[in-house]
JSON list of C-alpha atoms in Angstrom, two decimals:
[
{"chain": "A", "resi": 1268, "resn": "UNK", "atom": "CA", "xyz": [-61.68, 46.83, -130.01]},
{"chain": "A", "resi": 1269, "resn": "UNK", "atom": "CA", "xyz": [-60.82, 43.56, -131.55]},
{"chain": "A", "resi": 1270, "resn": "UNK", "atom": "CA", "xyz": [-57.79, 42.13, -131.51]},
{"chain": "A", "resi": 1271, "resn": "UNK", "atom": "CA", "xyz": [-55.42, 39.43, -130.59]},
{"chain": "A", "resi": 1272, "resn": "UNK", "atom": "CA", "xyz": [-58.51, 37.80, -130.69]},
{"chain": "A", "resi": 1273, "resn": "UNK", "atom": "CA", "xyz": [-57.04, 34.10, -131.79]},
{"chain": "A", "resi": 1274, "resn": "UNK", "atom": "CA", "xyz": [-54.81, 34.90, -128.71]},
{"chain": "A", "resi": 1275, "resn": "UNK", "atom": "CA", "xyz": [-57.04, 35.29, -126.22]},
{"chain": "A", "resi": 1276, "resn": "UNK", "atom": "CA", "xyz": [-59.40, 33.12, -123.81]},
{"chain": "A", "resi": 1277, "resn": "UNK", "atom": "CA", "xyz": [-62.75, 32.91, -122.30]},
{"chain": "A", "resi": 1278, "resn": "UNK", "atom": "CA", "xyz": [-61.97, 34.21, -119.41]},
{"chain": "A", "resi": 1279, "resn": "UNK", "atom": "CA", "xyz": [-59.92, 37.18, -121.51]},
{"chain": "A", "resi": 1280, "resn": "UNK", "atom": "CA", "xyz": [-55.87, 36.59, -119.98]},
{"chain": "A", "resi": 1281, "resn": "UNK", "atom": "CA", "xyz": [-54.15, 37.13, -123.41]},
{"chain": "A", "resi": 1282, "resn": "UNK", "atom": "CA", "xyz": [-51.62, 35.68, -124.27]},
{"chain": "A", "resi": 1283, "resn": "UNK", "atom": "CA", "xyz": [-48.13, 37.65, -124.83]},
{"chain": "A", "resi": 1284, "resn": "UNK", "atom": "CA", "xyz": [-47.55, 37.45, -128.85]},
{"chain": "A", "resi": 1285, "resn": "UNK", "atom": "CA", "xyz": [-47.06, 34.40, -130.86]},
{"chain": "A", "resi": 1286, "resn": "UNK", "atom": "CA", "xyz": [-45.47, 33.73, -134.05]},
{"chain": "A", "resi": 1287, "resn": "UNK", "atom": "CA", "xyz": [-48.42, 33.42, -136.95]},
{"chain": "A", "resi": 1288, "resn": "UNK", "atom": "CA", "xyz": [-46.91, 30.30, -137.33]},
{"chain": "A", "resi": 1289, "resn": "UNK", "atom": "CA", "xyz": [-47.95, 28.53, -133.77]},
{"chain": "A", "resi": 1290, "resn": "UNK", "atom": "CA", "xyz": [-51.67, 27.08, -134.97]},
{"chain": "A", "resi": 1291, "resn": "UNK", "atom": "CA", "xyz": [-52.29, 26.10, -131.37]},
{"chain": "A", "resi": 1292, "resn": "UNK", "atom": "CA", "xyz": [-50.89, 26.56, -128.18]},
{"chain": "A", "resi": 1293, "resn": "UNK", "atom": "CA", "xyz": [-52.50, 25.60, -124.16]},
{"chain": "A", "resi": 1294, "resn": "UNK", "atom": "CA", "xyz": [-54.70, 27.90, -122.48]},
{"chain": "A", "resi": 1295, "resn": "UNK", "atom": "CA", "xyz": [-52.45, 29.56, -119.19]},
{"chain": "A", "resi": 1296, "resn": "UNK", "atom": "CA", "xyz": [-55.75, 29.37, -117.31]},
{"chain": "A", "resi": 1297, "resn": "UNK", "atom": "CA", "xyz": [-57.42, 25.87, -117.88]},
{"chain": "A", "resi": 1298, "resn": "UNK", "atom": "CA", "xyz": [-55.15, 24.13, -119.56]},
{"chain": "A", "resi": 1299, "resn": "UNK", "atom": "CA", "xyz": [-56.76, 23.41, -122.52]},
{"chain": "A", "resi": 1300, "resn": "UNK", "atom": "CA", "xyz": [-55.70, 22.75, -125.94]},
{"chain": "A", "resi": 1301, "resn": "UNK", "atom": "CA", "xyz": [-56.64, 25.76, -128.31]},
{"chain": "A", "resi": 1302, "resn": "UNK", "atom": "CA", "xyz": [-56.15, 26.26, -131.64]},
{"chain": "A", "resi": 1303, "resn": "UNK", "atom": "CA", "xyz": [-55.52, 29.38, -132.85]},
{"chain": "A", "resi": 1304, "resn": "UNK", "atom": "CA", "xyz": [-58.67, 30.05, -135.78]},
{"chain": "A", "resi": 1305, "resn": "UNK", "atom": "CA", "xyz": [-61.14, 27.94, -133.95]},
{"chain": "A", "resi": 1306, "resn": "UNK", "atom": "CA", "xyz": [-60.49, 30.03, -130.55]},
{"chain": "A", "resi": 1307, "resn": "UNK", "atom": "CA", "xyz": [-60.90, 33.74, -132.86]},
{"chain": "A", "resi": 1308, "resn": "UNK", "atom": "CA", "xyz": [-63.84, 32.48, -134.20]},
{"chain": "A", "resi": 1309, "resn": "UNK", "atom": "CA", "xyz": [-65.47, 31.72, -130.75]},
{"chain": "A", "resi": 1310, "resn": "UNK", "atom": "CA", "xyz": [-64.07, 34.75, -129.83]},
{"chain": "A", "resi": 1311, "resn": "UNK", "atom": "CA", "xyz": [-66.00, 36.98, -132.32]},
{"chain": "A", "resi": 1312, "resn": "UNK", "atom": "CA", "xyz": [-69.14, 35.19, -132.03]},
{"chain": "A", "resi": 1313, "resn": "UNK", "atom": "CA", "xyz": [-68.19, 36.51, -128.20]},
{"chain": "A", "resi": 1314, "resn": "UNK", "atom": "CA", "xyz": [-67.75, 40.12, -128.88]},
{"chain": "A", "resi": 1315, "resn": "UNK", "atom": "CA", "xyz": [-70.90, 39.82, -131.50]},
{"chain": "A", "resi": 1316, "resn": "UNK", "atom": "CA", "xyz": [-73.32, 38.38, -128.75]},
{"chain": "A", "resi": 1317, "resn": "UNK", "atom": "CA", "xyz": [-72.07, 41.07, -126.34]},
{"chain": "A", "resi": 1318, "resn": "UNK", "atom": "CA", "xyz": [-72.69, 44.03, -128.88]},
{"chain": "A", "resi": 1319, "resn": "UNK", "atom": "CA", "xyz": [-76.28, 42.57, -129.48]},
{"chain": "A", "resi": 1320, "resn": "UNK", "atom": "CA", "xyz": [-77.22, 42.81, -126.10]},
{"chain": "A", "resi": 1321, "resn": "UNK", "atom": "CA", "xyz": [-75.35, 45.69, -125.46]},
{"chain": "A", "resi": 1322, "resn": "UNK", "atom": "CA", "xyz": [-77.64, 47.40, -128.08]},
{"chain": "A", "resi": 1323, "resn": "UNK", "atom": "CA", "xyz": [-80.72, 45.88, -126.66]},
{"chain": "A", "resi": 1324, "resn": "UNK", "atom": "CA", "xyz": [-81.08, 42.82, -129.24]},
{"chain": "A", "resi": 1325, "resn": "UNK", "atom": "CA", "xyz": [-82.01, 39.32, -127.93]},
{"chain": "A", "resi": 1326, "resn": "UNK", "atom": "CA", "xyz": [-79.80, 36.47, -128.94]},
{"chain": "A", "resi": 1327, "resn": "UNK", "atom": "CA", "xyz": [-81.24, 32.93, -128.97]},
{"chain": "A", "resi": 1328, "resn": "UNK", "atom": "CA", "xyz": [-79.12, 30.17, -127.43]},
{"chain": "A", "resi": 1329, "resn": "UNK", "atom": "CA", "xyz": [-78.79, 28.32, -130.40]},
{"chain": "A", "resi": 1330, "resn": "UNK", "atom": "CA", "xyz": [-77.08, 31.32, -132.71]},
{"chain": "A", "resi": 1331, "resn": "UNK", "atom": "CA", "xyz": [-80.28, 31.49, -133.90]},
{"chain": "A", "resi": 1332, "resn": "UNK", "atom": "CA", "xyz": [-80.59, 28.12, -135.79]},
{"chain": "A", "resi": 1333, "resn": "UNK", "atom": "CA", "xyz": [-83.58, 26.24, -135.85]},
{"chain": "A", "resi": 1334, "resn": "UNK", "atom": "CA", "xyz": [-85.24, 23.39, -137.42]},
{"chain": "A", "resi": 1335, "resn": "UNK", "atom": "CA", "xyz": [-87.13, 23.73, -140.76]},
{"chain": "A", "resi": 1336, "resn": "UNK", "atom": "CA", "xyz": [-89.63, 21.38, -142.20]},
{"chain": "A", "resi": 1337, "resn": "UNK", "atom": "CA", "xyz": [-93.28, 21.01, -142.09]},
{"chain": "A", "resi": 1338, "resn": "UNK", "atom": "CA", "xyz": [-94.55, 20.29, -138.54]},
{"chain": "A", "resi": 1339, "resn": "UNK", "atom": "CA", "xyz": [-98.02, 17.99, -138.20]},
{"chain": "A", "resi": 1340, "resn": "UNK", "atom": "CA", "xyz": [-101.01, 19.71, -136.77]},
{"chain": "A", "resi": 1341, "resn": "UNK", "atom": "CA", "xyz": [-104.16, 17.75, -135.67]},
{"chain": "A", "resi": 1342, "resn": "UNK", "atom": "CA", "xyz": [-107.29, 19.37, -136.81]}
]
């Protein structure tokens, strides 16, 4: 269940309700200053990775990004 994703921190400590006008807050676990939208995006990514792994799919460390271009090959 994905609820309050902007208020969960990486160790899954959930903050109490904050008004939507509060855009950043301090993590009670590690004292890091957090941006609500960025934190929500990181939590959604983490949940997605867990679901992919649970389905038996592989997840690359860099999110599947790779450099494009030609690679020279010796003849």
